[in-house]
């Protein structure tokens, strides 16, 4: 079965190059009308260019429909304007891929607080702003598909990327609340953790691997996650043909009687507290309290 995006309007932020461009081209090829957003700056977020326009030209040359948008995702009013223009031209906004991003890598010891702030602002606040700008429209339409772009750095850590990692895990967190809030209006929200050869990774990948990690290899996961039958609240990893899921899990731990609720009691039980044998994936934050309540009941501490 072909997965089509006919009659869908999609916004892809940071789509002037790299992964975003690949998503925009494929969405348009499959029938979506695409807003190609990109500030067109350099990898560290300085400057701007007409990168978005070039991708729009490519889409149009291939027979697709697209409009360019050169706004920064960090400017909420400009995001609102972007959504208004898409609605005016095409009647709605069904898909948002939050993909724009920059890098300002340095060990935390050497990191300038301003570089911490800007990276969090572009990735996390920028994605929240673009999402907020689309949110009411998606609710009114009773249809929305939103993809956040996280990273293995956010999910698992990476030396020299404290700012980036904090923002990226924040995006997985944003997904986890928005999927709950959007559910009744058929808004599905997922997180993608890509690995791809782009200007962002050109000095990290070994030369041989670079060729195998083309952005096109991430496209199947990204597009499925914003398609009609997408899951919701998934964290998916993709790169070079590898596809997998990541989960935030918790175990059931222990329930300590009052006399053992001391620092020493905690220390004595650490092996059990950290044992992963009964790990599960909570579907919302309330499950943490439910686990505690269930343990209390079992211990006869309530009732
Ligand atoms: P890229 O640098 O080619 O793409 C990022 C795009 O975002 C650029 O075109 C840039 O101009 C645009 N952008 C930056 N700041 C913006 C702003 N304020 N407003 C609008 N657009 C802005 O890099 P790549 O690799 O394609 O990255 C895409 C996304 O994937 C990023 O969020 C990145 O963090 C994420 N990612 C990429 C990985 C990889 O292996 N390439 C790994 C993990 C995550």
mmCIF file of C-alpha atoms and ligand atoms in Angstrom:
data_model
loop_
_atom_site.group_PDB
_atom_site.id
_atom_site.type_symbol
_atom_site.label_atom_id
_atom_site.label_comp_id
_atom_site.label_asym_id
_atom_site.label_seq_id
_atom_site.Cartn_x
_atom_site.Cartn_y
_atom_site.Cartn_z
ATOM 1 C CA UNK A 1 0.000 0.000 0.000
ATOM 2 C CA UNK A 2 1.356 3.395 -0.984
ATOM 3 C CA UNK A 3 1.461 5.949 1.798
ATOM 4 C CA UNK A 4 0.137 9.170 0.327
ATOM 5 C CA UNK A 5 0.205 12.751 1.568
ATOM 6 C CA UNK A 6 -2.332 14.067 -0.974
ATOM 7 C CA UNK A 7 -4.439 16.898 0.475
ATOM 8 C CA UNK A 8 -2.044 17.335 3.377
ATOM 9 C CA UNK A 9 -0.222 20.549 4.188
ATOM 10 C CA UNK A 10 3.157 20.052 5.852
ATOM 11 C CA UNK A 11 5.609 22.435 7.467
ATOM 12 C CA UNK A 12 9.208 21.300 7.736
ATOM 13 C CA UNK A 13 11.470 23.603 9.723
ATOM 14 C CA UNK A 14 15.143 23.812 8.821
ATOM 15 C CA UNK A 15 14.356 22.266 5.436
ATOM 16 C CA UNK A 16 16.876 24.275 3.422
ATOM 17 C CA UNK A 17 19.406 21.432 3.559
ATOM 18 C CA UNK A 18 20.316 18.110 5.158
ATOM 19 C CA UNK A 19 17.533 16.002 6.634
ATOM 20 C CA UNK A 20 14.808 18.639 6.405
ATOM 21 C CA UNK A 21 15.322 19.036 2.663
ATOM 22 C CA UNK A 22 15.064 15.260 2.200
ATOM 23 C CA UNK A 23 11.779 15.167 4.185
ATOM 24 C CA UNK A 24 10.343 18.125 2.237
ATOM 25 C CA UNK A 25 11.212 16.635 -1.162
ATOM 26 C CA UNK A 26 9.634 13.266 -0.346
ATOM 27 C CA UNK A 27 6.529 14.783 1.242
ATOM 28 C CA UNK A 28 5.997 16.887 -1.885
ATOM 29 C CA UNK A 29 6.643 13.907 -4.143
ATOM 30 C CA UNK A 30 3.885 12.062 -2.297
ATOM 31 C CA UNK A 31 1.397 14.864 -2.784
ATOM 32 C CA UNK A 32 1.793 17.155 0.232
ATOM 33 C CA UNK A 33 1.887 20.918 -0.099
ATOM 34 C CA UNK A 34 5.025 21.879 1.777
ATOM 35 C CA UNK A 35 6.187 24.961 3.634
ATOM 36 C CA UNK A 36 9.964 24.883 3.445
ATOM 37 C CA UNK A 37 11.155 26.865 6.446
ATOM 38 C CA UNK A 38 14.805 27.739 6.904
ATOM 39 C CA UNK A 39 16.693 30.694 8.252
ATOM 40 C CA UNK A 40 19.598 29.593 6.079
ATOM 41 C CA UNK A 41 22.345 30.319 8.581
ATOM 42 C CA UNK A 42 25.590 28.504 9.190
ATOM 43 C CA UNK A 43 25.953 25.448 11.408
ATOM 44 C CA UNK A 44 26.419 27.576 14.530
ATOM 45 C CA UNK A 45 23.296 29.596 13.781
ATOM 46 C CA UNK A 46 24.954 32.774 12.507
ATOM 47 C CA UNK A 47 23.897 34.503 9.267
ATOM 48 C CA UNK A 48 21.059 33.719 6.894
ATOM 49 C CA UNK A 49 20.504 32.841 3.238
ATOM 50 C CA UNK A 50 17.853 31.792 0.725
ATOM 51 C CA UNK A 51 18.369 28.064 1.357
ATOM 52 C CA UNK A 52 14.600 27.528 1.677
ATOM 53 C CA UNK A 53 13.920 29.116 -1.711
ATOM 54 C CA UNK A 54 16.281 26.721 -3.445
ATOM 55 C CA UNK A 55 14.466 23.704 -2.033
ATOM 56 C CA UNK A 56 11.128 25.199 -3.095
ATOM 57 C CA UNK A 57 12.538 25.551 -6.620
ATOM 58 C CA UNK A 58 13.588 21.905 -6.550
ATOM 59 C CA UNK A 59 10.114 20.811 -5.446
ATOM 60 C CA UNK A 60 8.409 22.911 -8.088
ATOM 61 C CA UNK A 61 10.770 21.665 -10.793
ATOM 62 C CA UNK A 62 9.705 18.137 -9.872
ATOM 63 C CA UNK A 63 6.023 19.127 -10.237
ATOM 64 C CA UNK A 64 5.251 19.595 -6.530
ATOM 65 C CA UNK A 65 3.749 22.458 -4.539
ATOM 66 C CA UNK A 66 5.749 24.394 -1.962
ATOM 67 C CA UNK A 67 6.283 27.804 -0.422
ATOM 68 C CA UNK A 68 9.407 29.100 1.232
ATOM 69 C CA UNK A 69 9.652 30.672 4.663
ATOM 70 C CA UNK A 70 12.837 32.294 5.899
ATOM 71 C CA UNK A 71 11.761 32.877 9.515
ATOM 72 C CA UNK A 72 13.658 31.778 12.574
ATOM 73 C CA UNK A 73 11.821 29.223 14.677
ATOM 74 C CA UNK A 74 12.862 31.254 17.712
ATOM 75 C CA UNK A 75 10.435 34.063 16.739
ATOM 76 C CA UNK A 76 6.946 33.054 17.848
ATOM 77 C CA UNK A 77 5.121 35.787 15.914
ATOM 78 C CA UNK A 78 6.891 34.719 12.730
ATOM 79 C CA UNK A 79 5.823 31.130 13.321
ATOM 80 C CA UNK A 80 2.217 32.306 13.714
ATOM 81 C CA UNK A 81 2.561 34.234 10.461
ATOM 82 C CA UNK A 82 4.032 31.178 8.709
ATOM 83 C CA UNK A 83 1.048 29.074 9.732
ATOM 84 C CA UNK A 84 -1.402 31.817 8.683
ATOM 85 C CA UNK A 85 0.163 31.993 5.210
ATOM 86 C CA UNK A 86 -0.019 28.217 4.775
ATOM 87 C CA UNK A 87 -3.670 28.214 5.833
ATOM 88 C CA UNK A 88 -4.467 31.108 3.526
ATOM 89 C CA UNK A 89 -2.894 29.349 0.559
ATOM 90 C CA UNK A 90 -3.875 25.769 1.244
ATOM 91 C CA UNK A 91 -6.609 25.763 3.896
ATOM 92 C CA UNK A 92 -4.897 24.086 6.840
ATOM 93 C CA UNK A 93 -1.756 22.624 8.382
ATOM 94 C CA UNK A 94 -1.736 18.881 9.014
ATOM 95 C CA UNK A 95 1.907 18.010 9.530
ATOM 96 C CA UNK A 96 4.749 19.724 11.355
ATOM 97 C CA UNK A 97 8.273 18.352 11.338
ATOM 98 C CA UNK A 98 10.379 20.235 13.878
ATOM 99 C CA UNK A 99 13.813 19.748 12.394
ATOM 100 C CA UNK A 100 15.662 23.099 12.541
ATOM 101 C CA UNK A 101 18.806 23.037 14.598
ATOM 102 C CA UNK A 102 22.284 24.363 15.235
ATOM 103 C CA UNK A 103 25.403 23.224 17.042
ATOM 104 C CA UNK A 104 27.687 25.013 19.477
ATOM 105 C CA UNK A 105 29.733 22.124 20.850
ATOM 106 C CA UNK A 106 32.189 22.551 23.699
ATOM 107 C CA UNK A 107 32.877 20.729 26.927
ATOM 108 C CA UNK A 108 30.650 22.080 29.696
ATOM 109 C CA UNK A 109 33.771 23.440 31.406
ATOM 110 C CA UNK A 110 34.507 25.683 28.434
ATOM 111 C CA UNK A 111 30.950 26.403 27.325
ATOM 112 C CA UNK A 112 29.796 29.997 27.255
ATOM 113 C CA UNK A 113 26.362 30.291 28.952
ATOM 114 C CA UNK A 114 25.141 32.194 25.873
ATOM 115 C CA UNK A 115 25.912 29.145 23.709
ATOM 116 C CA UNK A 116 23.954 26.960 26.109
ATOM 117 C CA UNK A 117 21.017 29.314 25.908
ATOM 118 C CA UNK A 118 20.984 29.735 22.129
ATOM 119 C CA UNK A 119 21.145 25.998 21.389
ATOM 120 C CA UNK A 120 18.286 25.306 23.801
ATOM 121 C CA UNK A 121 16.390 28.219 22.277
ATOM 122 C CA UNK A 122 16.653 27.029 18.676
ATOM 123 C CA UNK A 123 15.953 23.326 19.273
ATOM 124 C CA UNK A 124 13.611 23.243 22.246
ATOM 125 C CA UNK A 125 11.931 26.652 22.360
ATOM 126 C CA UNK A 126 11.894 26.859 18.547
ATOM 127 C CA UNK A 127 10.086 23.508 18.292
ATOM 128 C CA UNK A 128 7.655 24.539 21.041
ATOM 129 C CA UNK A 129 6.948 27.841 19.232
ATOM 130 C CA UNK A 130 6.367 26.215 15.833
ATOM 131 C CA UNK A 131 4.167 23.578 17.480
ATOM 132 C CA UNK A 132 2.179 26.138 19.446
ATOM 133 C CA UNK A 133 1.632 28.135 16.246
ATOM 134 C CA UNK A 134 0.040 25.034 14.603
ATOM 135 C CA UNK A 135 -1.704 23.607 17.668
ATOM 136 C CA UNK A 136 -5.113 25.331 17.550
ATOM 137 C CA UNK A 137 -5.412 24.709 13.815
ATOM 138 C CA UNK A 138 -4.692 21.010 14.306
ATOM 139 C CA UNK A 139 -7.229 20.828 17.139
ATOM 140 C CA UNK A 140 -9.892 22.537 15.035
ATOM 141 C CA UNK A 141 -9.196 20.207 12.112
ATOM 142 C CA UNK A 142 -9.227 17.180 14.385
ATOM 143 C CA UNK A 143 -6.018 16.133 12.661
ATOM 144 C CA UNK A 144 -2.360 16.748 13.387
ATOM 145 C CA UNK A 145 0.913 14.905 13.028
ATOM 146 C CA UNK A 146 3.929 16.395 14.787
ATOM 147 C CA UNK A 147 7.477 15.106 14.755
ATOM 148 C CA UNK A 148 10.160 16.313 17.165
ATOM 149 C CA UNK A 149 13.804 15.785 16.279
ATOM 150 C CA UNK A 150 15.804 14.496 19.203
ATOM 151 C CA UNK A 151 19.244 12.948 19.045
ATOM 152 C CA UNK A 152 21.242 10.123 20.554
ATOM 153 C CA UNK A 153 23.020 12.881 22.500
ATOM 154 C CA UNK A 154 19.755 13.839 24.173
ATOM 155 C CA UNK A 155 18.638 10.295 24.815
ATOM 156 C CA UNK A 156 21.968 8.824 25.885
ATOM 157 C CA UNK A 157 24.558 11.620 26.198
ATOM 158 C CA UNK A 158 27.666 12.740 24.326
ATOM 159 C CA UNK A 159 30.810 14.498 25.510
ATOM 160 C CA UNK A 160 30.884 18.169 24.489
ATOM 161 C CA UNK A 161 27.165 18.580 23.788
ATOM 162 C CA UNK A 162 25.565 19.521 27.120
ATOM 163 C CA UNK A 163 23.495 22.331 25.538
ATOM 164 C CA UNK A 164 22.379 20.214 22.598
ATOM 165 C CA UNK A 165 21.679 17.139 24.734
ATOM 166 C CA UNK A 166 19.565 19.094 27.214
ATOM 167 C CA UNK A 167 17.486 20.550 24.384
ATOM 168 C CA UNK A 168 17.123 17.226 22.602
ATOM 169 C CA UNK A 169 15.915 15.261 25.630
ATOM 170 C CA UNK A 170 13.589 18.191 26.311
ATOM 171 C CA UNK A 171 11.999 17.507 22.932
ATOM 172 C CA UNK A 172 11.302 13.885 23.870
ATOM 173 C CA UNK A 173 9.713 15.284 27.035
ATOM 174 C CA UNK A 174 7.615 17.708 25.014
ATOM 175 C CA UNK A 175 6.381 14.775 22.914
ATOM 176 C CA UNK A 176 5.361 12.870 26.037
ATOM 177 C CA UNK A 177 2.983 15.558 27.241
ATOM 178 C CA UNK A 178 1.698 16.744 23.861
ATOM 179 C CA UNK A 179 0.744 13.219 22.785
ATOM 180 C CA UNK A 180 -1.543 13.092 25.851
ATOM 181 C CA UNK A 181 -2.987 16.566 25.300
ATOM 182 C CA UNK A 182 -3.460 16.034 21.546
ATOM 183 C CA UNK A 183 -5.023 12.573 21.659
ATOM 184 C CA UNK A 184 -8.662 13.633 21.807
ATOM 185 C CA UNK A 185 -8.200 15.788 18.693
ATOM 186 C CA UNK A 186 -6.399 13.115 16.680
ATOM 187 C CA UNK A 187 -3.040 14.841 17.066
ATOM 188 C CA UNK A 188 -0.205 12.333 17.150
ATOM 189 C CA UNK A 189 3.238 13.336 18.347
ATOM 190 C CA UNK A 190 6.452 11.361 17.934
ATOM 191 C CA UNK A 191 10.186 11.807 18.404
ATOM 192 C CA UNK A 192 12.855 10.924 15.857
ATOM 193 C CA UNK A 193 16.520 10.422 16.648
ATOM 194 C CA UNK A 194 18.274 10.472 13.261
ATOM 195 C CA UNK A 195 21.829 9.666 12.261
ATOM 196 C CA UNK A 196 22.772 11.166 8.909
ATOM 197 C CA UNK A 197 25.609 12.575 6.885
ATOM 198 C CA UNK A 198 24.896 16.298 6.742
ATOM 199 C CA UNK A 199 26.888 19.450 7.400
ATOM 200 C CA UNK A 200 26.084 18.893 11.073
ATOM 201 C CA UNK A 201 28.040 15.628 11.131
ATOM 202 C CA UNK A 202 30.555 16.124 8.307
ATOM 203 C CA UNK A 203 33.530 16.400 10.664
ATOM 204 C CA UNK A 204 32.353 13.566 12.948
ATOM 205 C CA UNK A 205 31.753 10.665 10.555
ATOM 206 C CA UNK A 206 34.668 8.711 9.125
ATOM 207 C CA UNK A 207 34.797 9.386 5.353
ATOM 208 C CA UNK A 208 33.722 5.866 4.347
ATOM 209 C CA UNK A 209 30.713 5.874 6.669
ATOM 210 C CA UNK A 210 29.613 9.323 5.464
ATOM 211 C CA UNK A 211 28.521 7.962 2.094
ATOM 212 C CA UNK A 212 26.380 5.264 3.697
ATOM 213 C CA UNK A 213 24.509 7.671 5.974
ATOM 214 C CA UNK A 214 22.697 9.755 3.352
ATOM 215 C CA UNK A 215 19.662 11.662 4.750
ATOM 216 C CA UNK A 216 17.385 9.669 2.391
ATOM 217 C CA UNK A 217 17.843 6.689 4.723
ATOM 218 C CA UNK A 218 16.036 8.558 7.533
ATOM 219 C CA UNK A 219 13.107 9.637 5.341
ATOM 220 C CA UNK A 220 11.058 6.381 5.659
ATOM 221 C CA UNK A 221 10.908 6.703 9.446
ATOM 222 C CA UNK A 222 10.212 10.444 9.449
ATOM 223 C CA UNK A 223 7.402 10.196 6.920
ATOM 224 C CA UNK A 224 5.778 7.162 8.527
ATOM 225 C CA UNK A 225 5.770 9.015 11.853
ATOM 226 C CA UNK A 226 3.745 11.874 10.304
ATOM 227 C CA UNK A 227 1.474 9.691 8.178
ATOM 228 C CA UNK A 228 -2.221 9.021 8.764
ATOM 229 C CA UNK A 229 -1.626 5.679 10.501
ATOM 230 C CA UNK A 230 1.396 6.765 12.514
ATOM 231 C CA UNK A 231 1.864 5.593 16.081
ATOM 232 C CA UNK A 232 1.968 8.237 18.792
ATOM 233 C CA UNK A 233 4.494 8.798 21.594
ATOM 234 C CA UNK A 234 7.166 6.712 19.857
ATOM 235 C CA UNK A 235 10.868 7.480 20.027
ATOM 236 C CA UNK A 236 12.404 6.125 16.840
ATOM 237 C CA UNK A 237 16.038 5.967 15.798
ATOM 238 C CA UNK A 238 17.015 5.847 12.117
ATOM 239 C CA UNK A 239 20.187 5.969 10.030
ATOM 240 C CA UNK A 240 21.845 4.172 7.107
ATOM 241 C CA UNK A 241 19.110 1.534 6.997
ATOM 242 C CA UNK A 242 19.011 0.857 10.732
ATOM 243 C CA UNK A 243 15.675 1.487 12.461
ATOM 244 C CA UNK A 244 14.909 1.014 16.177
ATOM 245 C CA UNK A 245 12.910 2.353 19.112
ATOM 246 C CA UNK A 246 14.042 3.862 22.395
ATOM 247 C CA UNK A 247 11.968 3.888 25.569
ATOM 248 C CA UNK A 248 11.889 5.702 28.880
ATOM 249 C CA UNK A 249 11.353 2.905 31.350
ATOM 250 C CA UNK A 250 11.072 2.500 35.112
ATOM 251 C CA UNK A 251 11.206 -0.514 37.370
ATOM 252 C CA UNK A 252 8.996 -1.270 40.341
ATOM 253 C CA UNK A 253 11.828 -0.789 42.806
ATOM 254 C CA UNK A 254 11.167 -1.401 46.475
ATOM 255 C CA UNK A 255 8.824 -0.045 49.127
ATOM 256 C CA UNK A 256 10.699 0.588 52.333
ATOM 257 C CA UNK A 257 9.053 0.437 55.783
ATOM 258 C CA UNK A 258 9.392 3.661 57.845
ATOM 259 C CA UNK A 259 12.318 2.387 59.881
ATOM 260 C CA UNK A 260 14.355 1.768 56.707
ATOM 261 C CA UNK A 261 13.611 5.178 55.110
ATOM 262 C CA UNK A 262 17.009 6.545 55.938
ATOM 263 C CA UNK A 263 19.992 7.359 53.763
ATOM 264 C CA UNK A 264 21.570 4.151 55.016
ATOM 265 C CA UNK A 265 18.394 2.176 54.310
ATOM 266 C CA UNK A 266 18.319 3.516 50.773
ATOM 267 C CA UNK A 267 22.012 2.636 50.321
ATOM 268 C CA UNK A 268 21.427 -0.884 51.651
ATOM 269 C CA UNK A 269 18.669 -1.449 49.071
ATOM 270 C CA UNK A 270 20.397 0.238 46.106
ATOM 271 C CA UNK A 271 20.984 -3.052 44.256
ATOM 272 C CA UNK A 272 17.240 -3.850 44.342
ATOM 273 C CA UNK A 273 16.193 -0.237 43.661
ATOM 274 C CA UNK A 274 18.290 -0.161 40.496
ATOM 275 C CA UNK A 275 17.520 -3.720 39.333
ATOM 276 C CA UNK A 276 15.882 -3.665 35.898
ATOM 277 C CA UNK A 277 14.222 -7.076 36.034
ATOM 278 C CA UNK A 278 10.663 -5.686 36.100
ATOM 279 C CA UNK A 279 11.203 -2.646 33.835
ATOM 280 C CA UNK A 280 8.157 -1.291 32.040
ATOM 281 C CA UNK A 281 7.275 1.722 29.888
ATOM 282 C CA UNK A 282 4.910 4.137 31.685
ATOM 283 C CA UNK A 283 2.400 5.817 29.372
ATOM 284 C CA UNK A 284 2.144 8.926 31.547
ATOM 285 C CA UNK A 285 3.722 10.464 34.620
ATOM 286 C CA UNK A 286 0.911 9.317 36.883
ATOM 287 C CA UNK A 287 2.157 5.738 36.593
ATOM 288 C CA UNK A 288 5.029 6.596 38.929
ATOM 289 C CA UNK A 289 2.563 7.399 41.709
ATOM 290 C CA UNK A 290 0.502 4.340 40.809
ATOM 291 C CA UNK A 291 3.541 2.102 41.289
ATOM 292 C CA UNK A 292 4.133 3.631 44.721
ATOM 293 C CA UNK A 293 0.466 3.284 45.678
ATOM 294 C CA UNK A 294 0.395 -0.350 44.535
ATOM 295 C CA UNK A 295 3.500 -1.087 46.612
ATOM 296 C CA UNK A 296 1.959 0.692 49.613
ATOM 297 C CA UNK A 297 -1.163 -1.421 49.292
ATOM 298 C CA UNK A 298 0.864 -4.588 48.998
ATOM 299 C CA UNK A 299 2.741 -3.631 52.139
ATOM 300 C CA UNK A 300 -0.564 -2.962 53.893
ATOM 301 C CA UNK A 301 0.404 0.683 54.372
ATOM 302 C CA UNK A 302 -2.940 2.051 53.048
ATOM 303 C CA UNK A 303 -6.520 1.006 53.123
HETATM 304 P P1 LIG B 1 21.580 20.827 8.945
HETATM 305 O O1 LIG B 1 22.492 21.809 9.582
HETATM 306 O O2 LIG B 1 21.810 20.474 7.514
HETATM 307 O O3 LIG B 1 20.052 21.255 9.093
HETATM 308 C C1 LIG B 1 19.557 22.116 10.070
HETATM 309 C C2 LIG B 1 18.823 23.232 9.364
HETATM 310 O O4 LIG B 1 18.161 24.055 10.324
HETATM 311 C C3 LIG B 1 19.753 24.138 8.576
HETATM 312 O O5 LIG B 1 19.357 24.193 7.217
HETATM 313 C C4 LIG B 1 19.631 25.479 9.286
HETATM 314 O O6 LIG B 1 19.757 26.606 8.431
HETATM 315 C C5 LIG B 1 18.263 25.393 9.903
HETATM 316 N N1 LIG B 1 18.104 26.303 11.031
HETATM 317 C C6 LIG B 1 18.992 26.533 12.034
HETATM 318 N N2 LIG B 1 18.509 27.431 12.892
HETATM 319 C C7 LIG B 1 17.280 27.777 12.441
HETATM 320 C C8 LIG B 1 16.282 28.659 12.914
HETATM 321 N N3 LIG B 1 16.459 29.372 14.044
HETATM 322 N N4 LIG B 1 15.138 28.768 12.222
HETATM 323 C C9 LIG B 1 14.939 28.054 11.090
HETATM 324 N N5 LIG B 1 15.870 27.207 10.579
HETATM 325 C C10 LIG B 1 17.020 27.072 11.251
HETATM 326 O O7 LIG B 1 21.682 19.508 9.842
HETATM 327 P P2 LIG B 1 20.833 18.152 9.849
HETATM 328 O O8 LIG B 1 21.783 17.090 10.206
HETATM 329 O O9 LIG B 1 20.023 18.016 8.636
HETATM 330 O O10 LIG B 1 19.907 18.377 11.130
HETATM 331 C C11 LIG B 1 18.499 18.313 11.122
HETATM 332 C C12 LIG B 1 18.015 18.004 12.513
HETATM 333 O O11 LIG B 1 18.414 16.667 12.874
HETATM 334 C C13 LIG B 1 18.584 18.901 13.612
HETATM 335 O O12 LIG B 1 17.576 19.159 14.569
HETATM 336 C C14 LIG B 1 19.680 18.065 14.209
HETATM 337 O O13 LIG B 1 19.974 18.443 15.526
HETATM 338 C C15 LIG B 1 19.065 16.692 14.123
HETATM 339 N N6 LIG B 1 20.008 15.607 14.214
HETATM 340 C C16 LIG B 1 20.863 15.329 13.193
HETATM 341 C C17 LIG B 1 21.735 14.283 13.303
HETATM 342 C C18 LIG B 1 22.625 13.877 12.195
HETATM 343 O O14 LIG B 1 23.284 12.817 12.327
HETATM 344 N N7 LIG B 1 22.709 14.636 11.105
HETATM 345 C C19 LIG B 1 21.832 13.479 14.540
HETATM 346 C C20 LIG B 1 20.855 13.826 15.529
HETATM 347 C C21 LIG B 1 19.993 14.857 15.361
#
